[in-house]
XYZ file of C-alpha atoms in Angstrom:
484
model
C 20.214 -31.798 1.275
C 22.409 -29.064 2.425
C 22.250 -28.071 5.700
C 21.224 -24.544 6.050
C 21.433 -22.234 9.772
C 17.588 -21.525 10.649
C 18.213 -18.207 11.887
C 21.977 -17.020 10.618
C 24.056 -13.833 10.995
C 23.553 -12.021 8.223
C 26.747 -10.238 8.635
C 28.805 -13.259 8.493
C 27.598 -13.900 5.161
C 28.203 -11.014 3.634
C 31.784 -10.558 1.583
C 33.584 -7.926 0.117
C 32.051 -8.363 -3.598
C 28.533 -8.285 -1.672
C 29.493 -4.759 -0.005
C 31.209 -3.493 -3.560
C 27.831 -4.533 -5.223
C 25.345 -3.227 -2.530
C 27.311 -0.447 -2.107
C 27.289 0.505 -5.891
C 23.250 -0.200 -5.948
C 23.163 2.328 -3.087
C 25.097 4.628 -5.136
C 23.269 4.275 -8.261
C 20.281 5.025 -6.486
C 21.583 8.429 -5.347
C 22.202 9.339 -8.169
C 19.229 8.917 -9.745
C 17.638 11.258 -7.089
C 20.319 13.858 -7.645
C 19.893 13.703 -11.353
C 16.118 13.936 -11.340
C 16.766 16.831 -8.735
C 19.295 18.163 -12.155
C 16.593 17.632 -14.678
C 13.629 19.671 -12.913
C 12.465 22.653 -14.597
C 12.578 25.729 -12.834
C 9.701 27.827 -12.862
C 8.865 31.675 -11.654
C 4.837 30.428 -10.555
C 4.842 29.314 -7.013
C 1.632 27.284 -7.650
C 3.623 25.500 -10.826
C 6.405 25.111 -8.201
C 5.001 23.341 -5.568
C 2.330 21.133 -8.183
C 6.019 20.041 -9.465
C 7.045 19.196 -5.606
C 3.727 16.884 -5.106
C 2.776 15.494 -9.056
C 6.037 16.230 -11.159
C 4.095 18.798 -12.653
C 1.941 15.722 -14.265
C 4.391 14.831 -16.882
C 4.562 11.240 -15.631
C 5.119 9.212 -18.406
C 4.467 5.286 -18.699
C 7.923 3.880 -17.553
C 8.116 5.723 -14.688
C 4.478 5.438 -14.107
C 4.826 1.446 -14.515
C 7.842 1.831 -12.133
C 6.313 4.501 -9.176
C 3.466 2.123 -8.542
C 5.175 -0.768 -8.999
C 7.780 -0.354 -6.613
C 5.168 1.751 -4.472
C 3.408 -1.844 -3.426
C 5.946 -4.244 -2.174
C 7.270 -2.293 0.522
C 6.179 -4.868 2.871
C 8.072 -7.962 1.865
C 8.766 -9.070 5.212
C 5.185 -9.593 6.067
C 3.747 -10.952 2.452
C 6.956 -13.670 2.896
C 6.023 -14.555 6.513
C 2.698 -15.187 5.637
C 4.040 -17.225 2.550
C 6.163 -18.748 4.921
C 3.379 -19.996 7.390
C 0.786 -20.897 5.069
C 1.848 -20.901 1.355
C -0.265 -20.539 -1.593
C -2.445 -18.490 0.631
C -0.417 -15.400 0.588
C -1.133 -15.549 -3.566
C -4.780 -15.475 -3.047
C -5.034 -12.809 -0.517
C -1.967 -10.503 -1.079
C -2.141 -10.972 -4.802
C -5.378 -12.415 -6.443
C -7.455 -9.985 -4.448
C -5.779 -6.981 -5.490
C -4.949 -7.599 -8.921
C -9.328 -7.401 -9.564
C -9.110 -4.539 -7.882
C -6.330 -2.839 -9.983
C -8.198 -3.918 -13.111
C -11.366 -2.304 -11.781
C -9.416 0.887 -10.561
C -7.877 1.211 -14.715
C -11.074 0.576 -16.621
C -13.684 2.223 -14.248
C -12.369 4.795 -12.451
C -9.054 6.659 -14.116
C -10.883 8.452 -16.626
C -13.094 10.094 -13.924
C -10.439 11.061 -11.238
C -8.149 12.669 -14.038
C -11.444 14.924 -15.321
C -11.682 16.004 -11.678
C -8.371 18.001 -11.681
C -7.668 17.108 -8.067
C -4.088 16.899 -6.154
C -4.941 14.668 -3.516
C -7.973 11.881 -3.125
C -9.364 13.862 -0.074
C -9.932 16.655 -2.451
C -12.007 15.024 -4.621
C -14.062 13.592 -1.915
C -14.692 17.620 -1.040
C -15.400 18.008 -4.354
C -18.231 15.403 -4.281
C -19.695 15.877 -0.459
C -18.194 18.923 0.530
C -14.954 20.764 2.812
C -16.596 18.242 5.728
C -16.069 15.448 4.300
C -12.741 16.408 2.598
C -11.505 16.808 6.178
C -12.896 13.630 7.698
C -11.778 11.316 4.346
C -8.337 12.848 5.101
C -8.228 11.880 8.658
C -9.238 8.185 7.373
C -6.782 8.291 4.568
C -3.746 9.960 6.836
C -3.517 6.968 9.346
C -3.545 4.145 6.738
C -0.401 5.579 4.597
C 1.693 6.307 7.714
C 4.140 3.663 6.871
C 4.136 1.432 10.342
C 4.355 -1.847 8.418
C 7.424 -0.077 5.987
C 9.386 1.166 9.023
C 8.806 -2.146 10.540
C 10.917 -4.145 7.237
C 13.198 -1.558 7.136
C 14.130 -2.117 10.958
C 14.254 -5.596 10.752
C 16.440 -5.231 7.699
C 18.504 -2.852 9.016
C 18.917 -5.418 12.276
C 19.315 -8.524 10.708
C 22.477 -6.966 9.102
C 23.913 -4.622 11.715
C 22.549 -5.998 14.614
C 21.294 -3.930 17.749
C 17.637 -3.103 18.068
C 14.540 -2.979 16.309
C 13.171 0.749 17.571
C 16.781 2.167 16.458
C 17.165 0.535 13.121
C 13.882 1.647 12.816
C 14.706 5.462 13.354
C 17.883 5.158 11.469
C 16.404 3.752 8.266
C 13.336 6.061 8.475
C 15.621 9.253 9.307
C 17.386 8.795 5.613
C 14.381 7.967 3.941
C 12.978 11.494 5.322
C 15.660 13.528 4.398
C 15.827 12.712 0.616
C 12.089 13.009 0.622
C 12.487 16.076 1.785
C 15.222 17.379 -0.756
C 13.377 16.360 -3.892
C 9.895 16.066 -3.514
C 7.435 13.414 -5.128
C 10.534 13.752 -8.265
C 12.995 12.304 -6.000
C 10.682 9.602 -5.169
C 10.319 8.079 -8.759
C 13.822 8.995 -9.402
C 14.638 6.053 -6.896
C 11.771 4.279 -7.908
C 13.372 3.937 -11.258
C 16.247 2.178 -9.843
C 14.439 0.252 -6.962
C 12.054 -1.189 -9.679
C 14.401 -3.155 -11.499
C 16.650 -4.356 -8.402
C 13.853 -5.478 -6.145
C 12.101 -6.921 -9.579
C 15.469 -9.077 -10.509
C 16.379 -10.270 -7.069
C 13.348 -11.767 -5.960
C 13.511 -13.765 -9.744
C 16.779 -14.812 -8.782
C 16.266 -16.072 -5.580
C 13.435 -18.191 -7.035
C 15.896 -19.461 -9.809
C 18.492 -20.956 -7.744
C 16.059 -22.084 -5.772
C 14.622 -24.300 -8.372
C 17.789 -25.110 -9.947
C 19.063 -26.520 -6.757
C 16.520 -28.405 -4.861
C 14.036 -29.009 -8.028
C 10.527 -27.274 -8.879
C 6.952 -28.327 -7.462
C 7.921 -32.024 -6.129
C 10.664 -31.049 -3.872
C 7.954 -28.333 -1.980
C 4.919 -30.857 -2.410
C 7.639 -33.592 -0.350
C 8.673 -31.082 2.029
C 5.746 -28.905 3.445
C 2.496 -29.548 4.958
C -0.656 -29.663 2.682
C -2.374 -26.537 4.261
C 0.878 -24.130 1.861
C -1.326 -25.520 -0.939
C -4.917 -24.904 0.363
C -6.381 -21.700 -0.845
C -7.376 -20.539 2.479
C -4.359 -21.997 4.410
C -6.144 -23.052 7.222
C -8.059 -19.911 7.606
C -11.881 -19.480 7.227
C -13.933 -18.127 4.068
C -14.149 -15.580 6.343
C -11.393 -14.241 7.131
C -9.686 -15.234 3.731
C -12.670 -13.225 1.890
C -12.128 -10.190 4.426
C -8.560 -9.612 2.634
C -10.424 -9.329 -0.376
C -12.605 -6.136 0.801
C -9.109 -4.675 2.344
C -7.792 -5.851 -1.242
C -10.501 -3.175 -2.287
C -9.215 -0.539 -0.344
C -7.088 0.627 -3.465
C -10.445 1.942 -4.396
C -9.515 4.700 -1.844
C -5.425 4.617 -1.723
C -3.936 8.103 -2.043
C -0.348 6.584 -3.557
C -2.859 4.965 -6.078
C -4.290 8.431 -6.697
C -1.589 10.757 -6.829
C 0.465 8.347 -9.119
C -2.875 8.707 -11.596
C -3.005 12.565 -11.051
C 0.471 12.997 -11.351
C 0.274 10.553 -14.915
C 0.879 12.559 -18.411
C -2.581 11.248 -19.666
C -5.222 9.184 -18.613
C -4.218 6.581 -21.404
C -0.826 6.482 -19.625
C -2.553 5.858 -16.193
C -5.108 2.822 -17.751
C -2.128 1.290 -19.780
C 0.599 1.804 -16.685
C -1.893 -0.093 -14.186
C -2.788 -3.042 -16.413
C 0.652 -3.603 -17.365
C 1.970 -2.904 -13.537
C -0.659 -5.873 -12.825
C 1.097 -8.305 -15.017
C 4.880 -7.512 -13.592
C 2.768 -7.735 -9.996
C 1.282 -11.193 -10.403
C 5.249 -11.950 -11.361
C 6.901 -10.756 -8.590
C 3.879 -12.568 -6.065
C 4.869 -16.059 -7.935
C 8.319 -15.237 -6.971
C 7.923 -14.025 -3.770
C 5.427 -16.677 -2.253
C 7.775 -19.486 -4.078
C 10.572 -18.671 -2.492
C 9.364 -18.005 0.705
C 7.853 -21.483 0.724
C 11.450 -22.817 -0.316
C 12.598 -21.403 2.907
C 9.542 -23.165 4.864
C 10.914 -26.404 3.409
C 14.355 -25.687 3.934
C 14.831 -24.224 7.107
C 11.064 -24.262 8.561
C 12.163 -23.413 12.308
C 13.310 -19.976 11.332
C 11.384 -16.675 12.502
C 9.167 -16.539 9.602
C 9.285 -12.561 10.026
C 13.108 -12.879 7.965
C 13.003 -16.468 6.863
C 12.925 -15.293 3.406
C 15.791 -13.213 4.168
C 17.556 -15.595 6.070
C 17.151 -17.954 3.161
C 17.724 -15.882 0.045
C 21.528 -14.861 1.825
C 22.379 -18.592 1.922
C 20.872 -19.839 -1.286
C 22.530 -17.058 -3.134
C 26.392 -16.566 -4.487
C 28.892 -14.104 -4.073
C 27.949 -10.813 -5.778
C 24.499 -11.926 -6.213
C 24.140 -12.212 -2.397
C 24.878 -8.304 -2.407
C 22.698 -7.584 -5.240
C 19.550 -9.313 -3.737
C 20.348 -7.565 -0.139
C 20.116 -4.592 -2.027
C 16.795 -5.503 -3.745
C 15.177 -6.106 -0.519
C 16.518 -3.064 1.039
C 15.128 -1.159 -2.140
C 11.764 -2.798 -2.208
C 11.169 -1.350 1.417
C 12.199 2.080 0.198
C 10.672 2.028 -2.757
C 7.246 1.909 -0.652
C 8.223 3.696 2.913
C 9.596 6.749 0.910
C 6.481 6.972 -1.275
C 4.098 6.595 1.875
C 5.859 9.140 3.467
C 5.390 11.386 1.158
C 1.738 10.800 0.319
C 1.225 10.871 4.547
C 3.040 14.388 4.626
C 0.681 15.536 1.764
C -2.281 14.673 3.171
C -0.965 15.960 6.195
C -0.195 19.603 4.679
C -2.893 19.861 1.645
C -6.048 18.039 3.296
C -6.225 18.457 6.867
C -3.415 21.425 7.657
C -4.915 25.410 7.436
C -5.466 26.164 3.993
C -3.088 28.950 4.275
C 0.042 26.237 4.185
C -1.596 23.772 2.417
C 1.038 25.097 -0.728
C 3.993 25.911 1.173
C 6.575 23.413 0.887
C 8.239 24.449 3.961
C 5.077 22.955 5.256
C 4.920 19.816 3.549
C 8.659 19.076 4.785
C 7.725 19.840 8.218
C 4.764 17.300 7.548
C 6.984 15.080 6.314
C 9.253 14.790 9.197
C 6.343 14.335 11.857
C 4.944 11.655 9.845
C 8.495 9.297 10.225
C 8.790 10.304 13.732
C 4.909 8.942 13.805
C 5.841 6.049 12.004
C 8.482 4.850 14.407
C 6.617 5.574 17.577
C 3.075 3.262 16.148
C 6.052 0.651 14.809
C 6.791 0.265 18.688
C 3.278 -0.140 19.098
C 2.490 -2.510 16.881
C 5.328 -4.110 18.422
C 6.422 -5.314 14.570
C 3.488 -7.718 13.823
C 3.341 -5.987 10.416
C -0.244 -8.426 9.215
C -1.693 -6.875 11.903
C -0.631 -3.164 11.109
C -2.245 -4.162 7.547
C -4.892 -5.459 8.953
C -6.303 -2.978 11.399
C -5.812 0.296 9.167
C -6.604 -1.249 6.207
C -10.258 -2.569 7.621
C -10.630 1.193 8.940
C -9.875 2.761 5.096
C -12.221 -0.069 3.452
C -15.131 0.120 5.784
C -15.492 4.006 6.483
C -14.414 5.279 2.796
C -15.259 2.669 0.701
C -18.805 2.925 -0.232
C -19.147 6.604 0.584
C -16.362 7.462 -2.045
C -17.859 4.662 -4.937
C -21.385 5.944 -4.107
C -20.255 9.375 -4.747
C -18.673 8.405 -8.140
C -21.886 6.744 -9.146
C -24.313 9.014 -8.163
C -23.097 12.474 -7.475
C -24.513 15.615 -6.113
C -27.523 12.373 -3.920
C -25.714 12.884 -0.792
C -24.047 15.751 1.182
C -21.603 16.298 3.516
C -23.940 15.633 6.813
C -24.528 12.242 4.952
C -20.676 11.168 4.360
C -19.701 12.348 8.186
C -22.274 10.287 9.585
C -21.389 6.966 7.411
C -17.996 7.922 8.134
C -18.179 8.160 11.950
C -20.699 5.003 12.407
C -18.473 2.757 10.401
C -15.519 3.352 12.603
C -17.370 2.713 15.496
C -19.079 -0.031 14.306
C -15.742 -1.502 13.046
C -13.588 -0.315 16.629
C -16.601 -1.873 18.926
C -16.394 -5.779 16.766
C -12.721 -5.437 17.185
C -12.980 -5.074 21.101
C -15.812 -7.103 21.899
C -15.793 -11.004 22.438
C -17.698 -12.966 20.473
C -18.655 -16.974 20.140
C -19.710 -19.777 18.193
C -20.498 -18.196 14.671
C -19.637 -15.086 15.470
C -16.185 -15.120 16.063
C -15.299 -15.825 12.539
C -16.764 -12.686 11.402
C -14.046 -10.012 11.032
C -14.993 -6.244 11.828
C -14.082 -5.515 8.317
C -17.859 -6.843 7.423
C -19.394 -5.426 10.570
C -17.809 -1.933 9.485
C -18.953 -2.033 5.774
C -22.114 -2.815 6.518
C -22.877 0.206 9.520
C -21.483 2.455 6.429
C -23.627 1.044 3.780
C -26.923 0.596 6.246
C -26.206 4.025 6.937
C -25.623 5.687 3.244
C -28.674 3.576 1.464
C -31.317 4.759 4.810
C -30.022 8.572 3.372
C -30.411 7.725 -0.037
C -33.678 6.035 0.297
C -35.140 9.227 2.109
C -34.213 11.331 -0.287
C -35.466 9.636 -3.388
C -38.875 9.122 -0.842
C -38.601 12.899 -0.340
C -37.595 13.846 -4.360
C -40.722 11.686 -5.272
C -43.015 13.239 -2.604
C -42.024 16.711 -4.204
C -42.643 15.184 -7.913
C -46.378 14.191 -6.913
C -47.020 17.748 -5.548
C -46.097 19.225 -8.408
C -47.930 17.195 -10.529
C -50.863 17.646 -8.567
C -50.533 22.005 -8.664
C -50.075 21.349 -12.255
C -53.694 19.359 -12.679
C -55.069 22.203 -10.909
């Protein structure tokens, strides 16, 4: 077999067709911004105006609604491939399997309601149910899990692994463009590039998989060449903690770029049809992207698994191509920072902001700026371990809005804002004190995800219970003034 480096200079691989190529992708990209930017309609309504700034004025129609949310999700390539990396088949069934139920769920149970609600933002219809309360405390929740740490994490390590120096100042580099053309065109600007990043990231991760296979052979050569646990279904983890991905997995129950890609959809029919046929191209690109990063555990399986896939795809690729896939990469972590970035500064501005800016664009851009700067400074925090960025904010947005938000879909107008706050509040604490705390023997294999979900749900069913006690006390009263 071919000897490939473990952890190579990117640079050094790189030739002039590869710049000419990643250049023009770059390009092509820009201009689709610029000439989404061209196509907007101007209007004399300031309201119209800035819906157009944060929806597209809801004219999203199925391609680019198949594209938005498409390229919205994969932002985080680096840390679905190093988990491929270290333990195979296991990133399928919790980075993939798990979510695609949930997607299905999300286009046959809940579109139809959330585009009857008229709503701009998630947090608004959770005001709509509970009340302004909960609106504000929902947006808090929702605000820290769409600042894009894990995004401005890839696109650092990217942005190093090609142009060397460090992590923090790729980081701010990357994130600092990505916030400017936010900025200039709004949530238009964002599927604009979407368009673009769609097909790139879509087509380079097949490609890396095909050469893959057509030089070192399909399911034999990786069966030969890595350790049984790539083809467990847990990959060495407990049911535990491989079943507490699937309750995160569920947190797209309660994602704001899920949301705002449905309000901003021309129809609710283009919203149902968009997500079941984004699911199809998503269980795709996971078969691609797991494969190949477990051809680069077989191939070179010393390398940092944080850019083995990286470090692989640049050596197992050709001239040209090699360009074309850098590019892919780079435009699968745009595709998702930009669009977090902008959902963040929404939230930011609409939901928890004085109501007095909450339509001023001026506004959302300032939003928008403090949320990269955020990004950057938690990236250093998180110190680039981008599984546990997912981890921790997605177990806080799954265990404190969860069931309060599905609870208020099912049964509206049974619980009130008092009743939300409190679930709210006691799941984060619940979920905060399990993460701190030691624990032993059986114990320690239950994640705080569970311990959080359940404080919210104990919570919300004790409320509902005394109210249908206290609705049924009132019914017998009644009955009895009635006999008398």
């Amino acid at each position: 077999m071919e000897t490939f480096k473990t952890n190579p200079t990117i640079i050094s691989f790189i030739t002039r067709i590869d710049l000419i190529v990643f250049t023009a992708v770059i390009i092509v990209t820009i201009v689709a911004v610029l000439w989404g930017n061209y196509l907007k309609e101007k209007s004399n309504s300031e309201d119209a105006g800035f819906l157009d700034h944060l929806l597209m004025g809801r004219q999203l129609t199925l391609p680019m609604f198949i594209a938005t949310l498409v390229a919205t999700w994969y932002g985080g390539i680096f840390g679905v491939t190093a988990i491929a990396f270290e333990k195979g088949i296991y990133n399928f069934i919790t980075q993939g399997f798990f979510w695609y139920i949930t997607y299905i769920i999300f286009a046959l149970f809940l579109v139809k309601k959330i585009k009857s609600m008229d709503s701009i933002t998630l947090p608004e219809i959770v005001g709509k149910i509970y009340g302004p309360k909960s609106q504000k405390i929902s947006a808090l929740f929702n605000f820290f899990n769409v600042v894009p740490i894990a995004y401005a994490v890839s696109l650092g390590l990217f942005l190093q692994s090609i142009f060397g120096g460090s992590v923090e100042l790729m980081t701010l580099i990357g994130v600092a463009f990505v916030v400017a053309y936010s900025i200039k065109g709004g949530f238009r600007s964002v599927v604009f590039s979407d368009l673009v990043q769609f097909v790139v990231m879509c087509t380079s991760v097949m490609l890396i998989l095909f050469f893959s296979v057509y030089k070192f052979g399909g399911l034999e050569f990786l069966k030969t060449h890595l350790p049984e646990r790539h083809f467990s279904l847990t990959g060495g983890e407990s049911l535990w903690t491989t079943f507490a991905w699937g309750l995160i997995a569920l947190s797209t129950l309660v994602d704001p770029n899920f949301y705002q890609r449905c309000f901003a959809a021309y129809s609710v029919k283009v919203a149902k049809k968009g997500i079941l046929i984004s699911t199809v191209i998503w269980v795709v690109f996971d078969i691609c992207t797991t494969s190949g990063a477990m051809y680069a555990a077989a191939v070179i399986p010393k390398a940092d698994p944080k850019i083995a896939y990286l470090s692989y795809g640049i050596q197992i690729l050709p001239d040209g191509l090699r360009g074309f896939v850098l590019a892919g990469i780079l435009a699968t972590i745009l595709s998702t920072i930009d669009s977090y970035i902008f959902t963040a500064g929404t939230t930011l501005t609409y939901d928890i902001g004085p109501r007095k800016y909450a339509r001023n664009p001026n506004s959302h851009h300032l939003s928008i700026i403090f949320v990269g700067l955020l990004a950057v400074m938690m990236a250093s925090f998180f110190e680039g371990d981008i599984k546990s960025i997912w981890k921790t904010l997605g177990s806080y947005s799954a265990a404190c809005l969860l069931f309060p938000v599905l609870i208020g879909y099912v049964i509206p107008n049974k619980l009130n804002d008092y009743d939300f706050i409190w679930a709210s509040i006691i799941g984060a604490v619940a979920t905060t004190y399990w993460r701190l705390s030691e624990h032993s023997s059986f114990w320690q294999d239950i994640d705080e995800l569970y311990i959080g979900i359940l404080a919210t749900a104990i919570i919300l069913f004790i409320r509902l219970a005394l109210k249908f006690k206290k609705g049924r006390n009132e019914n017998i009263v009644l009955e009895n003034n009635n006999d008398i």
